[in-house]
Amino acid sequence: LPPSPLDSLTNIGSVASTVIETAMATATKQRVEAPDARRTLIAMKEDDGNADAQLVEADGGLDDSQDDLPRVYDRKAIQAYWDDRPGEMQSRWVEFVRLIVPFLGKLARGLVASGGSMGDLDAGELSREARIIMEQLGPTYVKVGQMLSVRPDLLPNSARMELTALQDSVQPFEGSVARETVARVLASKGMNFDEVFESFEMEPVAAASLAQVHVATVRTENEEGEEVVAKVAVKVQRPSVREVVSKDLYVLRRAAEVYQAIMDRLAPQQRTDYVALLNEWSIGFYTELDFMNEARNQSKFRRIMEATQVEDVYVPKVYEKYCSRELLVTEWIEGTRLLDLPPEEVNELVAIGQECFLTQLLQVGFFHCDPHPGNLMKLHDASKGKLALIDFGLMATLEQEEMDSLVNAVIHVSNRDYSKLCGDFVELGILPEDCNRAKVIPLMDKALSPFIKGGGATKYKEEIRKIYAGAGGGMQAMTSDFFTVMNDIPFSIPPYFALLGRAVITLEGIALIGNPDYRIIMESYPFVSRKLLSEDRPVFQKALTEILYSKDQQLITQRLAVLLNSAQGIVAETDSFVDLDTLPEDAMGAHEAMELFFSDNTSGLRSALLPDLVNAVDLLLRQAIQRVTTSINVSVPRPPFAPPPSSLPLPFVKPNSDGVMQPALVSLDQISGALAPPLSSDEELFALSVLDLASLLTGLDIKSFLAEPRLEPVLQIMQTLLALNTSSPSSLPSSSPVTSLMDAGNVSAAENSDLKALMQAALALDGDAKSNAQVFATEVLEGVSKLASARLSTL
């Protein structure tokens, strides 16, 4: 008879136990120590590089019962502390096993009975039991429950709702203890509790893993210097929490060493340092115990949000003079937590939160690592904004190079450019430089394509099944790919992913509550498109060139129109990926396109395109001059046997090889031949593609009025070119195209309706956009002038 599911489960458990026992023996004989990180991403006080210097400030009033433990994360000091207390560690292990093992057994039996389906389990009873166990085990495990509570794609709704209590409804400690802590801290600063607080509510309004919050009022001054009474949130640290957290981090570190030993035996090609990964997470968790650091983080974040002008986001004020490592006093926020909002209201705030987070992560490099729904609030006072952020205990920093690599990675994965994504992963430390890209790229496609389609873990699993079912290999093919990844591709998970992953997973979970089909990569694409268009740093210019130019360095004008529309959130897609070669049906009109192209936010794009636009204008000018010359020969009457008018010598001033202007007698044919030599077939195609681009961006028929052989515009452009050759950009002739295009009188004179629409769009520019347009047009004409002057010098 075939083995029953329970027998199979028992066999698997037996094998797993053997592997774990062997790994534990290995780890016990030889401790697996993570190397000290060269740099942690955790945001802490900037000083001379000595972490111990952070201990000096705001130590007054600390609970001295924990003084033998370090006040900033120090793995060696924590290990030494608990190695001297083996009895306490043993009791912690016993407590963990006593609570966890029966629960895991019940969960395993339920999964077997339900055929492996989470949906068929009694999620309510199991999740209640899980929540109680997490509360009993303490802050470290409460954090795990908080992360799971925002993942509707991983847990049934009843389980998720039960775990949301861990965000701010953990069992509180006595209010009298909180008051004593506050009074002790204030006394150490020379302040009296009753003089500082007008009122203090003994019953906490929220209790989380590390602290609880009380409502109070303080006497303070407003911006006008008037004395007022302000409502504040007083966050008080739990007693002895540093001891509990350090003990758990020590236990988890030992567990990470065991897991490292297991992975080294099962997948020796893998290069992930799991102990270092835990180390980074531990530094962050331990740093959350320093409320003075949180106060600095919050004040800094408030300044950054004001400076970057992220709309509708509010950060509460910090009353730093009352704060210490155990006490944080901030402005009270009247609002509703996201976890208490219906899905449709959560969805309304997702775009605001997304813009805020992307600004943190990809623009300023200072991001919130714990954005769970209890730390995000819908404001009741609309004058302050719509979304408030609180709890800045865990913030991380990124260097500019790291932000650049993340921007490139989003662009490449959105465009399904896995070849370049390999390079991004090398820069991010995920893949080694010598990785076998022929093996990596197909597996990237299978792993990332379902993720980009959105919908979280549930839909990811469905898409993965479709891929392998469609390939005809089913489970066998999936297993083969899994072992290829484990054995042949030496990838690693960098330690900073412990923080970045936590933030992204939490935010995606919130968005999935409001929109089950949310796609975090595709929703980020407009933001990164604006980054590419706005910055002229070399790394972004390179990325922009990769998108806009073919392998033989030809400008793909269609992609420029697509990218500009993408920056405005108008994205065309094919199979859930950005389609760079299809313009969206609801693309921008002439005015919107001009406003965007000449805005401050697209300066990087203008810099990248300047050489090609100079070349394009020069080609179009050459075409126009050739047409005018032909028109003169045809339209001007001449006697029989007389030479064509264009061949007659005329007085002309031309530059010599040194750029000095000198008089000469030359014919119009000679001038035309030098100034406007015939276009090659490649040049004609490029000129047509630029006209197509102008038509795509504006929705107007640009070709028709530029193709007309009119003499006046050409002579006007020539006059401007010659003037630009000897004068500064600020001294353009009043009749030049740059200034006349901005002149309202020309609009009524335009006969072509599309030309009129184009000129009206240009006239509608104002402020910075108008100034940028004038400067850019001048730069283009200066470039054209140099090309024309170089050709005229050959006369």
PDB file of C-alpha atoms in Angstrom, residues 2-232:
ATOM      1  CA  PRO A   2       1.198   3.551  -0.674  1.00  0.00           C
ATOM      2  CA  PRO A   3       2.260   5.466   2.434  1.00  0.00           C
ATOM      3  CA  SER A   4      -0.369   7.696   4.033  1.00  0.00           C
ATOM      4  CA  PRO A   5       0.180  11.491   4.157  1.00  0.00           C
ATOM      5  CA  LEU A   6       0.870  11.194   7.860  1.00  0.00           C
ATOM      6  CA  ASP A   7       3.535   8.500   7.236  1.00  0.00           C
ATOM      7  CA  SER A   8       5.127  10.692   4.569  1.00  0.00           C
ATOM      8  CA  LEU A   9       5.134  13.626   6.940  1.00  0.00           C
ATOM      9  CA  THR A  10       6.769  11.463   9.620  1.00  0.00           C
ATOM     10  CA  ASN A  11       9.468  10.283   7.194  1.00  0.00           C
ATOM     11  CA  ILE A  12      10.220  13.831   6.090  1.00  0.00           C
ATOM     12  CA  GLY A  13      10.399  14.909   9.714  1.00  0.00           C
ATOM     13  CA  SER A  14      12.814  12.064  10.496  1.00  0.00           C
ATOM     14  CA  VAL A  15      15.142  13.047   7.648  1.00  0.00           C
ATOM     15  CA  ALA A  16      14.942  16.714   8.611  1.00  0.00           C
ATOM     16  CA  SER A  17      15.741  15.867  12.239  1.00  0.00           C
ATOM     17  CA  THR A  18      18.840  13.935  11.171  1.00  0.00           C
ATOM     18  CA  VAL A  19      20.078  16.847   9.047  1.00  0.00           C
ATOM     19  CA  ILE A  20      19.420  19.353  11.835  1.00  0.00           C
ATOM     20  CA  GLU A  21      21.158  17.201  14.460  1.00  0.00           C
ATOM     21  CA  THR A  22      24.224  16.884  12.230  1.00  0.00           C
ATOM     22  CA  ALA A  23      24.215  20.619  11.517  1.00  0.00           C
ATOM     23  CA  MET A  24      23.843  21.471  15.202  1.00  0.00           C
ATOM     24  CA  ALA A  25      26.783  19.216  16.013  1.00  0.00           C
ATOM     25  CA  THR A  26      28.846  20.991  13.359  1.00  0.00           C
ATOM     26  CA  ALA A  27      27.805  24.419  14.603  1.00  0.00           C
ATOM     27  CA  THR A  28      28.597  23.452  18.197  1.00  0.00           C
ATOM     28  CA  LYS A  29      32.081  22.236  17.356  1.00  0.00           C
ATOM     29  CA  GLN A  30      32.889  25.237  15.189  1.00  0.00           C
ATOM     30  CA  ARG A  31      31.045  28.470  15.830  1.00  0.00           C
ATOM     31  CA  VAL A  32      29.918  30.110  12.592  1.00  0.00           C
ATOM     32  CA  GLU A  33      30.712  33.760  13.149  1.00  0.00           C
ATOM     33  CA  ALA A  34      29.504  36.447  10.766  1.00  0.00           C
ATOM     34  CA  PRO A  35      32.198  38.982   9.942  1.00  0.00           C
ATOM     35  CA  ASP A  36      31.618  42.459  11.286  1.00  0.00           C
ATOM     36  CA  ALA A  37      29.802  44.413   8.593  1.00  0.00           C
ATOM     37  CA  ARG A  38      31.776  47.209   6.992  1.00  0.00           C
ATOM     38  CA  ARG A  39      28.684  49.388   7.265  1.00  0.00           C
ATOM     39  CA  THR A  40      25.225  48.967   8.675  1.00  0.00           C
ATOM     40  CA  LEU A  41      22.280  50.662   6.972  1.00  0.00           C
ATOM     41  CA  ILE A  42      20.620  51.388  10.320  1.00  0.00           C
ATOM     42  CA  ALA A  43      20.206  55.131  10.856  1.00  0.00           C
ATOM     43  CA  MET A  44      21.986  56.100  14.073  1.00  0.00           C
ATOM     44  CA  LYS A  45      23.481  59.295  15.363  1.00  0.00           C
ATOM     45  CA  GLU A  46      26.232  60.595  13.093  1.00  0.00           C
ATOM     46  CA  ASP A  47      29.466  60.840  15.025  1.00  0.00           C
ATOM     47  CA  ASP A  48      33.158  60.097  14.641  1.00  0.00           C
ATOM     48  CA  GLY A  49      32.472  56.486  13.699  1.00  0.00           C
ATOM     49  CA  ASN A  50      32.731  55.143  17.257  1.00  0.00           C
ATOM     50  CA  ALA A  51      29.425  53.486  18.109  1.00  0.00           C
ATOM     51  CA  ASP A  52      30.159  53.812  21.825  1.00  0.00           C
ATOM     52  CA  ALA A  53      30.023  57.590  21.450  1.00  0.00           C
ATOM     53  CA  GLN A  54      26.284  57.212  21.037  1.00  0.00           C
ATOM     54  CA  LEU A  55      25.984  56.073  24.637  1.00  0.00           C
ATOM     55  CA  VAL A  56      26.982  59.394  26.110  1.00  0.00           C
ATOM     56  CA  GLU A  57      23.950  61.462  25.190  1.00  0.00           C
ATOM     57  CA  ALA A  58      20.660  61.285  27.087  1.00  0.00           C
ATOM     58  CA  ASP A  59      21.667  58.493  29.465  1.00  0.00           C
ATOM     59  CA  GLY A  60      20.053  60.228  32.410  1.00  0.00           C
ATOM     60  CA  GLY A  61      17.219  58.359  34.032  1.00  0.00           C
ATOM     61  CA  LEU A  62      18.044  54.963  32.533  1.00  0.00           C
ATOM     62  CA  ASP A  63      16.875  51.830  34.286  1.00  0.00           C
ATOM     63  CA  ASP A  64      20.134  50.664  35.902  1.00  0.00           C
ATOM     64  CA  SER A  65      18.921  47.074  36.265  1.00  0.00           C
ATOM     65  CA  GLN A  66      20.088  46.401  32.694  1.00  0.00           C
ATOM     66  CA  ASP A  67      23.423  48.219  32.868  1.00  0.00           C
ATOM     67  CA  ASP A  68      25.503  45.098  32.188  1.00  0.00           C
ATOM     68  CA  LEU A  69      23.963  44.884  28.722  1.00  0.00           C
ATOM     69  CA  PRO A  70      25.246  47.098  25.885  1.00  0.00           C
ATOM     70  CA  ARG A  71      23.026  50.035  24.936  1.00  0.00           C
ATOM     71  CA  VAL A  72      23.855  49.683  21.238  1.00  0.00           C
ATOM     72  CA  TYR A  73      23.972  46.303  19.540  1.00  0.00           C
ATOM     73  CA  ASP A  74      27.243  44.491  20.249  1.00  0.00           C
ATOM     74  CA  ARG A  75      27.070  40.788  19.429  1.00  0.00           C
ATOM     75  CA  LYS A  76      30.203  39.950  21.415  1.00  0.00           C
ATOM     76  CA  ALA A  77      29.037  41.773  24.556  1.00  0.00           C
ATOM     77  CA  ILE A  78      25.568  40.182  24.330  1.00  0.00           C
ATOM     78  CA  GLN A  79      27.105  36.738  23.790  1.00  0.00           C
ATOM     79  CA  ALA A  80      29.440  37.205  26.772  1.00  0.00           C
ATOM     80  CA  TYR A  81      26.537  38.382  28.951  1.00  0.00           C
ATOM     81  CA  TRP A  82      24.372  35.349  28.222  1.00  0.00           C
ATOM     82  CA  ASP A  83      27.219  32.821  28.114  1.00  0.00           C
ATOM     83  CA  ASP A  84      27.676  33.702  31.807  1.00  0.00           C
ATOM     84  CA  ARG A  85      24.012  32.838  32.432  1.00  0.00           C
ATOM     85  CA  PRO A  86      23.526  29.353  30.924  1.00  0.00           C
ATOM     86  CA  GLY A  87      20.615  28.565  33.239  1.00  0.00           C
ATOM     87  CA  GLU A  88      18.553  31.455  31.920  1.00  0.00           C
ATOM     88  CA  MET A  89      19.306  30.503  28.325  1.00  0.00           C
ATOM     89  CA  GLN A  90      18.292  26.911  28.998  1.00  0.00           C
ATOM     90  CA  SER A  91      14.992  28.036  30.488  1.00  0.00           C
ATOM     91  CA  ARG A  92      14.368  30.248  27.424  1.00  0.00           C
ATOM     92  CA  TRP A  93      14.940  27.283  25.088  1.00  0.00           C
ATOM     93  CA  VAL A  94      12.588  25.148  27.185  1.00  0.00           C
ATOM     94  CA  GLU A  95       9.930  27.872  27.098  1.00  0.00           C
ATOM     95  CA  PHE A  96      10.272  28.220  23.323  1.00  0.00           C
ATOM     96  CA  VAL A  97       9.991  24.463  22.707  1.00  0.00           C
ATOM     97  CA  ARG A  98       7.114  24.088  25.181  1.00  0.00           C
ATOM     98  CA  LEU A  99       5.051  26.717  23.374  1.00  0.00           C
ATOM     99  CA  ILE A 100       6.044  26.199  19.738  1.00  0.00           C
ATOM    100  CA  VAL A 101       6.245  22.429  19.274  1.00  0.00           C
ATOM    101  CA  PRO A 102       2.607  21.617  20.210  1.00  0.00           C
ATOM    102  CA  PHE A 103       1.396  24.445  17.991  1.00  0.00           C
ATOM    103  CA  LEU A 104       3.453  23.266  15.012  1.00  0.00           C
ATOM    104  CA  GLY A 105       2.180  19.734  15.555  1.00  0.00           C
ATOM    105  CA  LYS A 106      -1.430  20.914  15.505  1.00  0.00           C
ATOM    106  CA  LEU A 107      -0.741  22.989  12.377  1.00  0.00           C
ATOM    107  CA  ALA A 108       0.916  20.033  10.597  1.00  0.00           C
ATOM    108  CA  ARG A 109      -1.961  17.678  11.437  1.00  0.00           C
ATOM    109  CA  GLY A 110      -4.459  20.244  10.209  1.00  0.00           C
ATOM    110  CA  LEU A 111      -2.619  20.687   6.922  1.00  0.00           C
ATOM    111  CA  VAL A 112      -2.479  16.925   6.350  1.00  0.00           C
ATOM    112  CA  ALA A 113      -6.182  16.570   7.134  1.00  0.00           C
ATOM    113  CA  SER A 114      -7.086  19.424   4.767  1.00  0.00           C
ATOM    114  CA  GLY A 115      -4.900  18.188   1.917  1.00  0.00           C
ATOM    115  CA  GLY A 116      -2.356  20.969   2.413  1.00  0.00           C
ATOM    116  CA  SER A 117      -4.869  23.819   2.048  1.00  0.00           C
ATOM    117  CA  MET A 118      -4.559  26.751   4.472  1.00  0.00           C
ATOM    118  CA  GLY A 119      -8.077  27.836   3.570  1.00  0.00           C
ATOM    119  CA  ASP A 120      -9.626  24.665   5.041  1.00  0.00           C
ATOM    120  CA  LEU A 121      -7.994  25.038   8.458  1.00  0.00           C
ATOM    121  CA  ASP A 122      -9.700  26.435  11.526  1.00  0.00           C
ATOM    122  CA  ALA A 123      -7.737  29.657  11.066  1.00  0.00           C
ATOM    123  CA  GLY A 124      -9.525  31.511  13.861  1.00  0.00           C
ATOM    124  CA  GLU A 125      -8.532  29.103  16.629  1.00  0.00           C
ATOM    125  CA  LEU A 126      -4.997  28.575  15.305  1.00  0.00           C
ATOM    126  CA  SER A 127      -4.329  32.293  14.833  1.00  0.00           C
ATOM    127  CA  ARG A 128      -5.628  33.073  18.329  1.00  0.00           C
ATOM    128  CA  GLU A 129      -3.255  30.470  19.723  1.00  0.00           C
ATOM    129  CA  ALA A 130      -0.393  31.845  17.599  1.00  0.00           C
ATOM    130  CA  ARG A 131      -1.033  35.397  18.830  1.00  0.00           C
ATOM    131  CA  ILE A 132      -1.058  34.314  22.468  1.00  0.00           C
ATOM    132  CA  ILE A 133       2.185  32.360  21.994  1.00  0.00           C
ATOM    133  CA  MET A 134       3.861  35.359  20.331  1.00  0.00           C
ATOM    134  CA  GLU A 135       2.804  37.632  23.185  1.00  0.00           C
ATOM    135  CA  GLN A 136       4.127  35.121  25.719  1.00  0.00           C
ATOM    136  CA  LEU A 137       7.439  34.788  23.892  1.00  0.00           C
ATOM    137  CA  GLY A 138       7.889  38.554  23.827  1.00  0.00           C
ATOM    138  CA  PRO A 139       8.919  41.446  21.556  1.00  0.00           C
ATOM    139  CA  THR A 140      10.991  39.506  19.002  1.00  0.00           C
ATOM    140  CA  TYR A 141       8.152  37.169  18.100  1.00  0.00           C
ATOM    141  CA  VAL A 142       5.569  39.946  18.243  1.00  0.00           C
ATOM    142  CA  LYS A 143       7.535  41.591  15.409  1.00  0.00           C
ATOM    143  CA  VAL A 144       7.128  38.452  13.298  1.00  0.00           C
ATOM    144  CA  GLY A 145       3.380  38.486  13.936  1.00  0.00           C
ATOM    145  CA  GLN A 146       3.171  42.160  12.948  1.00  0.00           C
ATOM    146  CA  MET A 147       4.745  41.423   9.568  1.00  0.00           C
ATOM    147  CA  LEU A 148       2.427  38.469   8.913  1.00  0.00           C
ATOM    148  CA  SER A 149      -0.654  40.512   9.853  1.00  0.00           C
ATOM    149  CA  VAL A 150      -0.364  42.668   6.724  1.00  0.00           C
ATOM    150  CA  ARG A 151      -0.089  39.823   4.204  1.00  0.00           C
ATOM    151  CA  PRO A 152      -3.574  38.900   2.918  1.00  0.00           C
ATOM    152  CA  ASP A 153      -1.838  36.788   0.275  1.00  0.00           C
ATOM    153  CA  LEU A 154      -0.216  34.568   2.925  1.00  0.00           C
ATOM    154  CA  LEU A 155      -2.860  34.239   5.643  1.00  0.00           C
ATOM    155  CA  PRO A 156      -6.644  33.897   5.726  1.00  0.00           C
ATOM    156  CA  ASN A 157      -8.421  37.104   6.688  1.00  0.00           C
ATOM    157  CA  SER A 158      -9.524  35.749  10.091  1.00  0.00           C
ATOM    158  CA  ALA A 159      -5.907  34.918  10.975  1.00  0.00           C
ATOM    159  CA  ARG A 160      -4.662  38.278   9.781  1.00  0.00           C
ATOM    160  CA  MET A 161      -7.266  40.148  11.809  1.00  0.00           C
ATOM    161  CA  GLU A 162      -6.252  38.231  14.926  1.00  0.00           C
ATOM    162  CA  LEU A 163      -2.579  39.099  14.434  1.00  0.00           C
ATOM    163  CA  THR A 164      -3.272  42.819  13.886  1.00  0.00           C
ATOM    164  CA  ALA A 165      -3.739  43.023  17.663  1.00  0.00           C
ATOM    165  CA  LEU A 166       0.039  42.642  17.907  1.00  0.00           C
ATOM    166  CA  GLN A 167       0.532  46.025  16.251  1.00  0.00           C
ATOM    167  CA  ASP A 168      -0.686  48.086  19.191  1.00  0.00           C
ATOM    168  CA  SER A 169      -2.909  45.937  21.412  1.00  0.00           C
ATOM    169  CA  VAL A 170      -0.327  43.815  23.218  1.00  0.00           C
ATOM    170  CA  GLN A 171      -0.864  43.309  26.964  1.00  0.00           C
ATOM    171  CA  PRO A 172       0.167  46.653  28.562  1.00  0.00           C
ATOM    172  CA  PHE A 173       2.183  47.155  31.733  1.00  0.00           C
ATOM    173  CA  GLU A 174       0.953  49.185  34.691  1.00  0.00           C
ATOM    174  CA  GLY A 175       0.340  52.886  34.053  1.00  0.00           C
ATOM    175  CA  SER A 176       1.915  53.725  37.407  1.00  0.00           C
ATOM    176  CA  VAL A 177       5.176  52.118  36.223  1.00  0.00           C
ATOM    177  CA  ALA A 178       5.060  54.237  33.063  1.00  0.00           C
ATOM    178  CA  ARG A 179       4.505  57.391  35.123  1.00  0.00           C
ATOM    179  CA  GLU A 180       7.444  56.544  37.376  1.00  0.00           C
ATOM    180  CA  THR A 181       9.688  56.056  34.316  1.00  0.00           C
ATOM    181  CA  VAL A 182       8.644  59.413  32.860  1.00  0.00           C
ATOM    182  CA  ALA A 183       9.158  61.184  36.201  1.00  0.00           C
ATOM    183  CA  ARG A 184      12.611  59.609  36.613  1.00  0.00           C
ATOM    184  CA  VAL A 185      13.722  60.677  33.123  1.00  0.00           C
ATOM    185  CA  LEU A 186      12.462  64.248  33.597  1.00  0.00           C
ATOM    186  CA  ALA A 187      14.101  64.483  37.020  1.00  0.00           C
ATOM    187  CA  SER A 188      17.447  63.512  35.471  1.00  0.00           C
ATOM    188  CA  LYS A 189      17.001  66.520  33.159  1.00  0.00           C
ATOM    189  CA  GLY A 190      16.184  68.857  36.058  1.00  0.00           C
ATOM    190  CA  MET A 191      12.440  68.928  35.278  1.00  0.00           C
ATOM    191  CA  ASN A 192       9.412  68.227  37.426  1.00  0.00           C
ATOM    192  CA  PHE A 193       6.696  65.889  36.131  1.00  0.00           C
ATOM    193  CA  ASP A 194       3.815  68.058  37.367  1.00  0.00           C
ATOM    194  CA  GLU A 195       5.356  71.210  35.890  1.00  0.00           C
ATOM    195  CA  VAL A 196       5.881  69.647  32.467  1.00  0.00           C
ATOM    196  CA  PHE A 197       2.513  67.915  32.085  1.00  0.00           C
ATOM    197  CA  GLU A 198      -0.824  69.635  32.378  1.00  0.00           C
ATOM    198  CA  SER A 199      -2.426  66.162  32.308  1.00  0.00           C
ATOM    199  CA  PHE A 200      -1.303  62.542  31.934  1.00  0.00           C
ATOM    200  CA  GLU A 201      -3.672  59.633  31.271  1.00  0.00           C
ATOM    201  CA  MET A 202      -2.665  56.571  33.264  1.00  0.00           C
ATOM    202  CA  GLU A 203      -4.433  54.157  30.911  1.00  0.00           C
ATOM    203  CA  PRO A 204      -2.358  53.605  27.730  1.00  0.00           C
ATOM    204  CA  VAL A 205      -4.065  54.142  24.362  1.00  0.00           C
ATOM    205  CA  ALA A 206      -1.767  51.639  22.625  1.00  0.00           C
ATOM    206  CA  ALA A 207       0.660  48.914  23.695  1.00  0.00           C
ATOM    207  CA  ALA A 208       3.173  47.306  21.343  1.00  0.00           C
ATOM    208  CA  SER A 209       6.143  44.985  21.636  1.00  0.00           C
ATOM    209  CA  LEU A 210       8.672  47.496  22.991  1.00  0.00           C
ATOM    210  CA  ALA A 211       6.628  50.276  24.540  1.00  0.00           C
ATOM    211  CA  GLN A 212       3.199  51.697  25.249  1.00  0.00           C
ATOM    212  CA  VAL A 213       1.724  55.128  24.550  1.00  0.00           C
ATOM    213  CA  HIS A 214      -0.085  57.466  26.928  1.00  0.00           C
ATOM    214  CA  VAL A 215      -1.968  60.651  26.030  1.00  0.00           C
ATOM    215  CA  ALA A 216      -0.887  63.794  27.855  1.00  0.00           C
ATOM    216  CA  THR A 217      -0.823  67.565  27.502  1.00  0.00           C
ATOM    217  CA  VAL A 218       2.252  69.789  27.915  1.00  0.00           C
ATOM    218  CA  ARG A 219       2.780  73.499  28.286  1.00  0.00           C
ATOM    219  CA  THR A 220       4.719  74.782  25.297  1.00  0.00           C
ATOM    220  CA  GLU A 221       5.011  77.666  22.836  1.00  0.00           C
ATOM    221  CA  ASN A 222       3.462  77.878  19.377  1.00  0.00           C
ATOM    222  CA  GLU A 223       5.193  79.286  16.282  1.00  0.00           C
ATOM    223  CA  GLU A 224       4.245  82.818  17.316  1.00  0.00           C
ATOM    224  CA  GLY A 225       5.936  82.360  20.705  1.00  0.00           C
ATOM    225  CA  GLU A 226       2.663  82.243  22.633  1.00  0.00           C
ATOM    226  CA  GLU A 227       2.283  79.802  25.522  1.00  0.00           C
ATOM    227  CA  VAL A 228      -0.210  77.032  24.703  1.00  0.00           C
ATOM    228  CA  VAL A 229      -1.218  73.608  25.976  1.00  0.00           C
ATOM    229  CA  ALA A 230      -0.478  70.907  23.368  1.00  0.00           C
ATOM    230  CA  LYS A 231      -1.765  67.358  23.246  1.00  0.00           C
ATOM    231  CA  VAL A 232       1.122  64.873  23.014  1.00  0.00           C
TER     232      VAL A 232
END
